[in-house]
Coordinates of C-alpha atoms and ligand atoms in Angstrom, one line a residue:
M89 CA -49.5 32.4 13.1
S90 CA -47.5 33.7 15.8
M91 CA -43.8 34.3 15.3
W92 CA -43.6 31.5 18.3
I93 CA -45.6 29.0 16.7
R94 CA -44.0 29.7 13.5
T95 CA -40.4 28.8 15.2
I96 CA -42.3 26.0 16.9
A97 CA -43.7 24.3 13.9
L98 CA -40.8 24.2 12.0
C99 CA -38.0 23.2 14.6
M100 CA -40.9 19.9 14.4
A101 CA -40.3 20.3 10.2
A102 CA -36.7 19.4 10.8
L103 CA -36.8 17.0 13.6
W104 CA -39.3 15.1 10.9
L105 CA -36.8 15.7 8.4
V106 CA -33.8 14.2 10.6
G107 CA -35.5 10.8 10.9
C108 CA -38.2 12.0 13.5
S109 CA -36.1 11.5 16.3
S110 CA -34.7 13.8 18.7
V111 CA -31.9 11.5 20.2
P112 CA -28.5 13.6 20.0
Q113 CA -25.9 11.5 18.1
R114 CA -23.5 11.4 21.6
Q115 CA -26.2 9.4 23.1
L116 CA -26.2 6.6 20.1
A117 CA -22.5 6.6 20.6
Q118 CA -22.4 5.6 24.4
D119 CA -25.0 3.5 23.8
A120 CA -23.0 1.7 21.0
V121 CA -20.5 1.9 24.0
T122 CA -22.7 0.1 26.6
A123 CA -23.1 -2.3 24.1
M124 CA -19.9 -3.2 23.8
G125 CA -19.3 -3.8 27.4
G126 CA -19.1 -0.4 28.5
A127 CA -16.6 2.9 28.6
D128 CA -14.3 1.6 31.5
K129 CA -13.6 -2.3 29.9
L130 CA -13.0 -0.9 26.5
M131 CA -10.3 1.2 27.9
A132 CA -9.2 -1.1 29.8
I133 CA -8.0 -3.4 26.8
Q134 CA -4.6 -2.9 26.1
T135 CA -4.0 -5.6 23.5
L136 CA -5.8 -7.4 21.3
I137 CA -5.1 -11.0 19.4
M138 CA -7.6 -11.0 16.2
S139 CA -6.9 -14.7 14.8
G140 CA -7.8 -17.3 12.4
G141 CA -8.9 -14.6 9.7
T142 CA -9.7 -15.1 6.3
G143 CA -10.6 -12.6 3.4
T144 CA -10.2 -11.4 0.7
R145 CA -8.2 -7.8 -1.0
T146 CA -9.5 -6.4 -4.1
K147 CA -7.5 -3.0 -4.2
L148 CA -3.9 -4.7 -4.9
G149 CA -3.0 -2.8 -8.3
Q150 CA -2.4 -6.2 -10.2
A151 CA -4.5 -5.3 -13.3
M152 CA -3.7 -7.9 -16.3
T153 CA -4.5 -5.2 -18.9
A154 CA -4.2 -1.3 -18.9
T155 CA -7.6 -0.7 -18.3
G156 CA -8.9 -4.2 -16.8
M157 CA -10.0 -5.4 -13.8
D158 CA -7.8 -5.6 -10.7
Q159 CA -7.1 -9.4 -9.6
T160 CA -8.9 -10.5 -5.7
A161 CA -6.2 -11.7 -3.5
A162 CA -7.3 -14.1 -1.5
L163 CA -5.7 -13.8 2.9
S164 CA -5.9 -16.5 5.0
N165 CA -4.2 -17.4 8.2
N166 CA -4.5 -13.7 9.4
V167 CA -3.5 -12.5 12.9
E168 CA -3.5 -9.3 13.8
T169 CA -2.2 -8.2 17.0
L170 CA -2.5 -4.7 18.5
D171 CA -0.9 -3.2 21.0
L172 CA -3.5 -0.2 21.8
A173 CA -1.4 0.8 25.1
N174 CA 1.4 1.2 23.4
G175 CA 1.3 2.3 19.6
R176 CA 2.2 -1.0 17.9
A177 CA 0.7 -3.2 15.9
A178 CA 1.5 -6.5 13.8
Y179 CA 0.2 -8.4 10.7
D180 CA 0.7 -11.7 9.7
Y181 CA -1.0 -13.6 6.7
D182 CA -0.7 -16.0 3.2
L183 CA -1.7 -13.7 0.2
K184 CA -2.6 -15.7 -2.9
V185 CA -3.4 -14.0 -6.2
G186 CA -3.6 -16.3 -8.9
D187 CA 0.1 -18.8 -8.8
F188 CA 1.2 -15.8 -6.7
A189 CA 1.6 -17.3 -3.1
Q190 CA 3.3 -15.3 -0.1
H191 CA 3.8 -15.4 3.5
R192 CA 4.4 -11.8 4.9
H193 CA 4.4 -10.4 8.2
E194 CA 4.4 -6.4 9.0
V195 CA 5.3 -5.5 12.8
L196 CA 5.3 -1.8 13.8
T197 CA 6.9 -2.1 17.4
K198 CA 9.1 0.8 19.2
F199 CA 12.8 0.7 19.3
G200 CA 13.6 1.5 22.8
E201 CA 12.4 2.1 26.4
G202 CA 10.0 4.2 27.7
D203 CA 9.5 7.9 26.3
A204 CA 12.2 7.5 24.5
A205 CA 11.2 4.6 22.6
K206 CA 11.0 5.5 18.7
P207 CA 8.6 3.4 15.9
I208 CA 10.3 1.0 13.8
G209 CA 9.4 -1.5 11.0
I210 CA 10.3 -5.1 11.0
E211 CA 9.4 -6.9 7.4
T212 CA 9.4 -10.0 6.9
I213 CA 8.4 -11.8 3.5
D214 CA 9.0 -15.6 3.6
N215 CA 12.1 -15.8 5.8
V216 CA 13.9 -13.1 4.9
T217 CA 13.3 -9.9 6.9
F218 CA 15.1 -6.5 8.1
A219 CA 14.5 -3.6 10.6
T220 CA 13.6 -0.5 8.6
T221 CA 11.7 2.9 9.4
P222 CA 7.6 2.7 9.4
E223 CA 7.8 4.0 5.9
G224 CA 9.9 1.3 5.0
L225 CA 7.2 -0.8 5.5
F226 CA 5.1 -2.5 2.5
S227 CA 1.3 -4.5 2.9
W228 CA -0.2 -6.3 0.9
G229 CA -3.2 -6.9 3.5
T230 CA -3.1 -3.6 4.7
Q231 CA -2.0 -1.2 1.5
N232 CA 0.6 0.6 3.2
S233 CA 1.6 -0.4 7.2
P234 CA -0.2 -2.1 9.6
E235 CA -0.1 1.4 11.9
W236 CA -3.9 1.6 9.3
L237 CA -4.8 -1.9 12.0
L238 CA -4.2 0.7 15.3
R239 CA -5.9 4.0 13.6
R240 CA -8.7 2.3 12.3
N241 CA -9.7 -0.6 14.9
P242 CA -13.2 -0.7 16.3
V243 CA -12.3 -0.4 20.3
S244 CA -11.0 3.1 19.2
I245 CA -12.9 4.1 17.2
A246 CA -15.8 4.1 19.4
L247 CA -14.6 5.5 22.0
A248 CA -14.0 8.4 19.4
A249 CA -17.4 8.4 18.6
A250 CA -18.7 8.3 22.4
E251 CA -16.0 11.3 23.3
S252 CA -16.8 13.3 20.0
A253 CA -19.9 13.0 18.5
S254 CA -22.6 15.6 19.2
A255 CA -24.3 16.6 22.2
S256 CA -27.0 18.6 20.8
E257 CA -27.2 17.2 16.8
A258 CA -29.8 14.5 16.3
V259 CA -29.2 11.2 14.8
Q260 CA -30.2 10.9 11.3
D261 CA -31.2 8.0 9.4
K262 CA -28.6 6.9 6.8
E263 CA -28.7 3.3 4.9
L264 CA -25.3 1.4 5.0
D265 CA -24.5 -2.1 3.6
G266 CA -28.1 -2.0 2.3
K267 CA -30.0 -1.6 6.2
M268 CA -31.2 1.6 7.2
M269 CA -28.6 3.1 10.4
K270 CA -28.8 5.8 12.5
Y271 CA -25.7 7.7 12.0
G272 CA -23.9 10.9 13.8
K273 CA -20.4 12.9 13.1
G274 CA -17.5 13.4 14.8
T275 CA -13.5 12.8 15.6
T276 CA -11.4 10.1 15.7
H277 CA -8.6 10.1 18.2
D278 CA -6.6 11.4 15.7
G279 CA -8.9 14.5 14.5
E280 CA -9.9 13.5 11.5
E281 CA -13.2 13.9 10.8
A282 CA -15.7 10.6 10.8
G283 CA -19.3 9.6 10.0
F284 CA -20.7 6.1 12.7
Y285 CA -23.4 4.3 12.1
F286 CA -25.1 3.0 14.7
D287 CA -27.4 0.0 14.7
P288 CA -31.0 0.6 16.0
E289 CA -31.4 -3.2 16.9
T290 CA -28.0 -4.2 18.7
K291 CA -26.8 -0.2 19.6
F292 CA -23.2 -1.7 18.0
L293 CA -21.2 0.8 16.2
A294 CA -22.3 -0.8 13.0
G295 CA -19.5 1.0 10.8
F296 CA -17.9 4.4 10.8
E297 CA -16.4 6.0 7.4
V298 CA -13.7 8.4 7.1
L299 CA -11.1 10.0 4.4
D300 CA -7.7 7.5 4.3
T301 CA -4.6 8.6 2.4
E302 CA -3.7 5.6 0.7
T303 CA 0.2 5.3 -0.5
M304 CA -1.3 4.5 -4.1
L305 CA -4.7 5.6 -4.1
G306 CA -4.2 8.9 -2.7
N307 CA -7.2 10.4 -0.4
V308 CA -10.1 8.4 -1.0
D309 CA -13.4 8.3 1.4
A310 CA -13.9 4.9 3.3
Q311 CA -15.9 3.0 4.7
Y312 CA -15.5 0.4 7.4
I313 CA -18.6 -2.1 8.0
L314 CA -18.2 -3.8 11.4
S315 CA -20.6 -7.1 12.1
D316 CA -20.3 -10.5 14.0
Y317 CA -20.2 -9.0 17.7
K318 CA -19.0 -12.1 19.9
D319 CA -17.7 -11.9 23.1
V320 CA -14.3 -11.3 23.9
G321 CA -13.8 -11.9 27.7
D322 CA -16.2 -9.4 29.3
V323 CA -16.7 -7.1 25.8
K324 CA -18.3 -7.6 22.3
L325 CA -16.3 -7.1 19.9
P326 CA -17.2 -7.1 15.5
H327 CA -15.2 -10.2 14.2
H328 CA -16.0 -9.3 10.2
I329 CA -14.7 -6.2 9.0
K330 CA -15.3 -5.1 5.5
V331 CA -13.4 -1.9 3.8
S332 CA -14.8 -0.2 0.5
K333 CA -12.8 2.7 -0.9
G334 CA -13.9 5.2 -3.0
D335 CA -16.8 3.2 -3.2
E336 CA -15.4 0.0 -4.1
D337 CA -14.7 -3.0 -2.2
Y338 CA -11.4 -3.2 -0.5
S339 CA -10.9 -5.5 1.6
E340 CA -13.3 -7.9 3.7
I341 CA -12.0 -10.0 6.7
H342 CA -13.7 -12.4 9.4
Y343 CA -11.9 -13.4 12.4
A344 CA -12.3 -16.9 14.0
S345 CA -10.8 -15.3 17.3
I346 CA -9.9 -12.1 19.6
V347 CA -8.4 -12.3 22.8
A348 CA -7.9 -9.4 24.8
N349 CA -5.0 -8.3 27.0
D350 CA -2.6 -11.8 26.6
P351 CA 0.8 -11.2 28.2
K352 CA 1.5 -13.7 24.5
A353 CA 1.0 -9.9 22.3
A354 CA 4.1 -8.6 23.8
E355 CA 6.0 -11.5 21.9
V356 CA 5.4 -10.3 18.4
F357 CA 6.7 -6.9 19.0
A358 CA 9.9 -8.0 20.5
I359 CA 13.0 -7.2 18.2
P360 CA 15.4 -10.0 17.1
G361 CA 18.9 -9.8 17.5
E362 CA 20.4 -9.9 14.9
L363 CA 18.2 -7.0 13.5
K364 CA 18.8 -4.8 16.9
Q365 CA 21.8 -2.7 15.0
Q366 CA 19.5 -2.2 11.6
A367 CA 16.4 -1.0 14.4
E368 CA 18.4 1.7 15.9
I369 CA 19.7 3.2 12.8
A370 CA 15.4 3.1 11.9
A371 CA 14.9 4.3 15.4
K372 CA 17.0 7.5 14.7
G373 CA 14.8 9.2 12.4
G374 CA 16.5 8.7 9.0
D375 CA 15.5 6.1 6.0
V376 CA 16.4 2.6 6.5
F377 CA 16.2 1.0 3.2
P378 CA 18.7 -2.2 1.4
M379 CA 20.0 -0.7 -1.8
Q380 CA 23.1 -1.4 -3.1
L381 CA 24.2 -0.4 -6.7
V382 CA 25.6 -3.0 -8.3
R383 CA 28.1 -2.2 -11.9
V384 CA 26.2 -4.6 -14.6
A385 CA 28.2 -3.1 -17.5
N386 CA 30.1 0.4 -18.4
G387 CA 27.3 2.7 -17.0
V388 CA 24.7 0.4 -15.9
Y389 CA 23.9 -0.3 -13.2
H390 CA 21.4 -3.1 -10.7
G391 CA 19.6 -1.1 -8.4
R392 CA 19.3 -3.9 -5.9
A393 CA 16.9 -3.3 -2.9
F394 CA 14.9 -5.9 -0.8
R395 CA 13.2 -7.4 -3.4
H396 CA 12.2 -5.5 -6.2
H397 CA 15.3 -3.5 -8.2
S398 CA 15.9 -0.6 -10.4
M399 CA 18.2 -0.4 -13.2
V400 CA 20.0 3.0 -13.3
V401 CA 22.1 4.1 -17.2
E402 CA 23.8 6.8 -16.9
F403 CA 24.9 8.8 -19.3
P404 CA 26.8 11.7 -20.0
T405 CA 25.4 14.6 -18.0
F406 CA 22.6 12.6 -16.0
V407 CA 21.1 9.1 -15.2
A408 CA 17.8 6.9 -15.9
V409 CA 15.9 4.8 -13.9
V410 CA 14.0 1.9 -14.8
E411 CA 11.4 1.2 -12.4
A412 CA 11.2 2.8 -9.2
P413 CA 8.8 0.1 -7.3
Y414 CA 8.0 -0.7 -4.4
L415 CA 7.9 2.6 -1.7
A416 CA 8.8 6.0 -1.5
I417 CA 11.7 5.3 0.8
Q418 CA 12.9 2.9 -1.7
T419 CA 13.3 5.6 -4.3
R420 CA 14.8 7.5 -2.0
A421 CA 17.6 4.8 -1.2
L422 CA 18.3 4.5 -4.8
A423 CA 18.7 9.1 -5.0
N424 CA 21.3 8.3 -2.1
A425 CA 23.0 5.9 -3.8
I426 CA 23.2 7.8 -7.0
E427 CA 24.4 10.9 -6.0
T428 CA 26.7 9.4 -3.7
Q429 CA 28.5 7.5 -7.4
F430 CA 27.0 10.1 -9.9
P431 CA 27.5 13.6 -8.0
D432 CA 27.1 16.2 -11.0
K433 CA 24.4 13.9 -13.0
P434 CA 20.4 14.5 -11.3
I435 CA 17.9 11.3 -12.4
R436 CA 16.6 13.1 -15.2
Y437 CA 14.1 9.9 -16.2
A438 CA 12.1 7.2 -14.2
A439 CA 10.3 4.9 -16.8
V440 CA 7.8 2.7 -16.0
T441 CA 7.6 -0.9 -17.3
H442 CA 3.9 -1.9 -16.3
P443 CA 1.7 -0.1 -13.6
H444 CA 1.4 -2.8 -10.9
F445 CA 1.2 -1.3 -7.4
D446 CA 4.3 -3.0 -6.4
H447 CA 6.3 -1.7 -9.2
I448 CA 5.4 1.8 -9.3
G449 CA 5.1 2.1 -5.5
G450 CA 8.2 5.2 -6.1
I451 CA 7.3 6.8 -8.8
R452 CA 5.5 9.5 -6.8
A453 CA 9.2 10.2 -5.1
M454 CA 10.9 10.3 -8.3
A455 CA 8.9 13.3 -9.9
A456 CA 9.1 14.1 -6.3
L457 CA 13.1 14.8 -7.1
G458 CA 11.8 16.3 -10.6
A459 CA 12.5 13.4 -13.0
T460 CA 10.2 12.9 -15.7
I461 CA 7.9 9.6 -15.9
L462 CA 8.2 7.9 -18.8
V463 CA 5.2 6.0 -19.2
E464 CA 3.4 4.3 -22.5
K465 CA 0.4 5.9 -23.8
R466 CA -1.8 2.5 -22.6
H467 CA -0.6 3.5 -19.0
E468 CA -0.9 6.8 -18.9
P469 CA -4.4 6.6 -17.7
A470 CA -3.2 4.4 -14.5
I471 CA -0.1 6.2 -13.9
R472 CA -1.8 10.0 -13.8
K473 CA -4.1 9.0 -11.5
I474 CA -1.4 7.7 -9.2
L475 CA 0.5 11.1 -9.7
E476 CA -2.2 13.1 -9.7
A477 CA -4.3 11.6 -6.7
P478 CA -4.1 14.0 -3.6
H479 CA -1.8 13.2 -0.6
T480 CA -3.1 15.0 2.9
H481 CA -2.9 12.4 5.7
P482 CA 0.2 12.5 5.8
Q483 CA 1.3 14.6 2.4
D484 CA 3.8 12.1 0.6
D485 CA 7.2 13.5 -1.2
L486 CA 5.3 14.8 -4.2
A487 CA 2.6 15.9 -2.1
K488 CA 5.3 18.3 -0.7
A489 CA 7.3 19.4 -3.7
A490 CA 4.7 21.4 -5.1
G491 CA 5.8 22.7 -8.3
N492 CA 9.3 21.0 -8.4
A493 CA 8.0 18.1 -9.6
G494 CA 8.3 16.1 -12.4
M495 CA 6.5 15.7 -15.7
I496 CA 4.6 12.7 -17.6
E497 CA 6.3 11.9 -20.8
T498 CA 4.3 9.9 -22.6
F499 CA 5.2 7.4 -25.9
E500 CA 3.9 4.8 -27.8
G501 CA 5.1 1.4 -28.3
K502 CA 8.9 2.7 -28.5
K503 CA 11.3 5.4 -27.0
E504 CA 14.5 6.4 -27.2
I505 CA 17.1 8.1 -24.4
K506 CA 20.1 9.1 -26.2
E507 CA 22.9 11.5 -25.1
G508 CA 26.8 10.8 -26.6
N509 CA 27.4 7.6 -26.6
Q510 CA 25.0 6.0 -24.1
T511 CA 21.4 5.2 -25.3
L512 CA 18.4 3.3 -23.4
E513 CA 15.5 1.9 -25.7
L514 CA 12.2 1.2 -24.0
H515 CA 9.9 -1.3 -26.1
A516 CA 5.9 -1.6 -25.1
F517 CA 5.0 -5.9 -26.2
T518 CA 1.9 -7.7 -25.2
S519 CA 3.1 -10.2 -22.0
P520 CA 1.0 -12.9 -20.3
H521 CA 1.8 -11.0 -17.1
V522 CA 0.2 -7.7 -18.1
D523 CA -0.7 -6.4 -21.5
P524 CA 0.9 -3.4 -22.3
M525 CA 4.5 -4.7 -20.4
V526 CA 7.6 -2.1 -21.5
M527 CA 11.1 -3.8 -21.4
A528 CA 14.2 -1.9 -21.5
Y529 CA 17.3 -2.0 -23.6
V530 CA 20.5 -0.6 -23.1
P531 CA 22.5 -1.3 -26.6
S532 CA 26.1 -0.6 -25.4
A533 CA 26.1 -2.9 -22.9
R534 CA 23.5 -5.7 -24.8
A535 CA 21.4 -5.3 -21.5
L536 CA 18.2 -5.8 -21.1
F537 CA 16.1 -4.9 -17.9
Q538 CA 12.0 -6.7 -17.4
S539 CA 10.2 -7.3 -14.5
D540 CA 7.7 -10.0 -13.5
I541 CA 8.3 -12.7 -16.2
W542 CA 12.1 -14.1 -15.9
F543 CA 14.0 -13.8 -12.7
P544 CA 17.8 -14.0 -13.5
A545 CA 20.5 -16.1 -11.4
I546 CA 18.0 -17.2 -9.0
G547 CA 18.0 -20.6 -10.9
A548 CA 14.6 -20.0 -12.0
G549 CA 12.5 -22.1 -14.4
G550 CA 11.2 -20.9 -18.3
S551 CA 7.5 -20.4 -18.1
P552 CA 5.2 -19.1 -21.2
A553 CA 5.4 -15.8 -19.9
A554 CA 9.5 -16.4 -20.4
A555 CA 9.2 -18.0 -23.7
N556 CA 7.0 -14.7 -24.7
L557 CA 9.8 -12.2 -23.9
A558 CA 12.1 -14.3 -26.0
E559 CA 10.0 -13.9 -28.6
E560 CA 9.8 -9.9 -28.3
I561 CA 13.0 -10.0 -27.9
Q562 CA 13.8 -11.4 -31.1
K563 CA 11.3 -10.0 -33.0
A564 CA 12.5 -6.3 -31.7
K565 CA 15.8 -7.6 -33.2
L566 CA 18.0 -6.7 -29.9
R567 CA 21.3 -8.0 -29.4
V568 CA 20.9 -9.1 -25.8
D569 CA 24.1 -10.9 -23.8
I570 CA 22.8 -9.9 -20.3
M571 CA 19.4 -9.9 -18.1
V572 CA 19.2 -7.3 -15.6
G573 CA 16.2 -8.7 -13.4
G574 CA 13.3 -6.0 -11.6
H575 CA 13.2 -9.2 -9.4
G576 CA 16.1 -12.0 -9.1
L577 CA 19.6 -11.2 -9.9
V578 CA 21.5 -10.1 -13.2
G579 CA 22.6 -13.2 -15.4
P580 CA 23.2 -14.3 -18.6
Y581 CA 20.9 -14.3 -21.5
A582 CA 21.9 -18.2 -22.5
E583 CA 20.7 -18.9 -18.9
L584 CA 17.0 -18.1 -20.4
T585 CA 17.4 -19.7 -23.4
K586 CA 18.3 -22.7 -21.0
A587 CA 15.8 -22.8 -18.9
L588 CA 13.3 -22.5 -22.2
A589 CA 14.8 -25.3 -24.0
K590 CA 14.8 -27.3 -20.6
K591 CA 11.0 -26.6 -20.6
N592 CA 10.3 -27.6 -24.1
Ligands
ZN1164 ZN1 3.6 -6.8 -12.3

């Protein structure tokens, strides 16, 4: 065989291997855009209102045991509003996990006019609302921020595929959700590497895969599956979006309707008058998050934030924090408050009560500050996974901290931190909320901090979990006068016993 013939034979074999197809990847991506209505029409979409969404969200970080399966949340009444032209997004939805139900509204909007406009966040839970930086948004619906809805929306991804997929490499056959698709590679508009799946029958963009950096999970391979394409004005858009991350189900939403370029979309991004001042500070780029240190007793403070709080214990030469909840920005706000009040005392320890994501969202930031993370042995696998996960897009405080970060220190059952006359005790026990759960006790103040079981000073009623807490306090022989809440406020222990007596 001559060299020339051998080359042709090899090329044919190569074509056979990639699915006997020589159609370039770019062509398939452009066909997908054409099937959706054409590039001009897709590029003319400035806003989308996707409404009537229902579905599930699986990676909430609410497992009831240290190594058990996560709970699945039901999402309903989802309204996703995208302002593609101005980089704004909002997510409004009801979330239900077991008995816990919440209405949430998260808005990534802009403060200021024209080119000077700066991104800010507005978060509303039930009827409480505040303005913050984009990082100050906490989302159960999207995990991080409605910004994800912008970065991963099908219109921008389809256009990016048509612009970036290889014009010379042939498409491959690759399975997606049980169906053989055509597959090519390219980049998103942000320059992230992405893989694109095209349905050979409908020509539509059937899905895409990309690396997502999640606030808790860190870098995970994410797959977005798009289906149920229906008319939206003169284009066709998917109404069903299923997401998996790290090969596990993550979320699945089905929208009843999508409307493009409805002037009403602008309303959701308006900044309410009473939030203008907060919004202006947030727009200047500094951390803006509610935080105050409220004195509980000598050397004991309540680090009171939006809905999730910490306990701060002062020792002669350092400070220990019990719980670093919610978000990195909250931990930074707490660290600032501590530095103002105790300028010479570093945060040496940060204790974890339980590994639910909303109660450990700040531990990576705490480790970045150099704090040792105190972890009950059974929580270690979950916490270590979070602390050791790489975070690249974007890097968070811990990813940037490199060699200066704090380490994990584990304990079994009980731990005591002592210096001078001050002591902090950590006690693990089995709670109906999560097993194990850790409560923190400061003997000098007879103060006890716990999360998610008893909500002090807000008129809460008794519950089986609260009754179990009272029993565990007795079992551990703790003399408690003051209850400090991870949620709620600070109240007398007698409030708990009264509520339990009423219940029985
Ligand atoms: Zn919890």
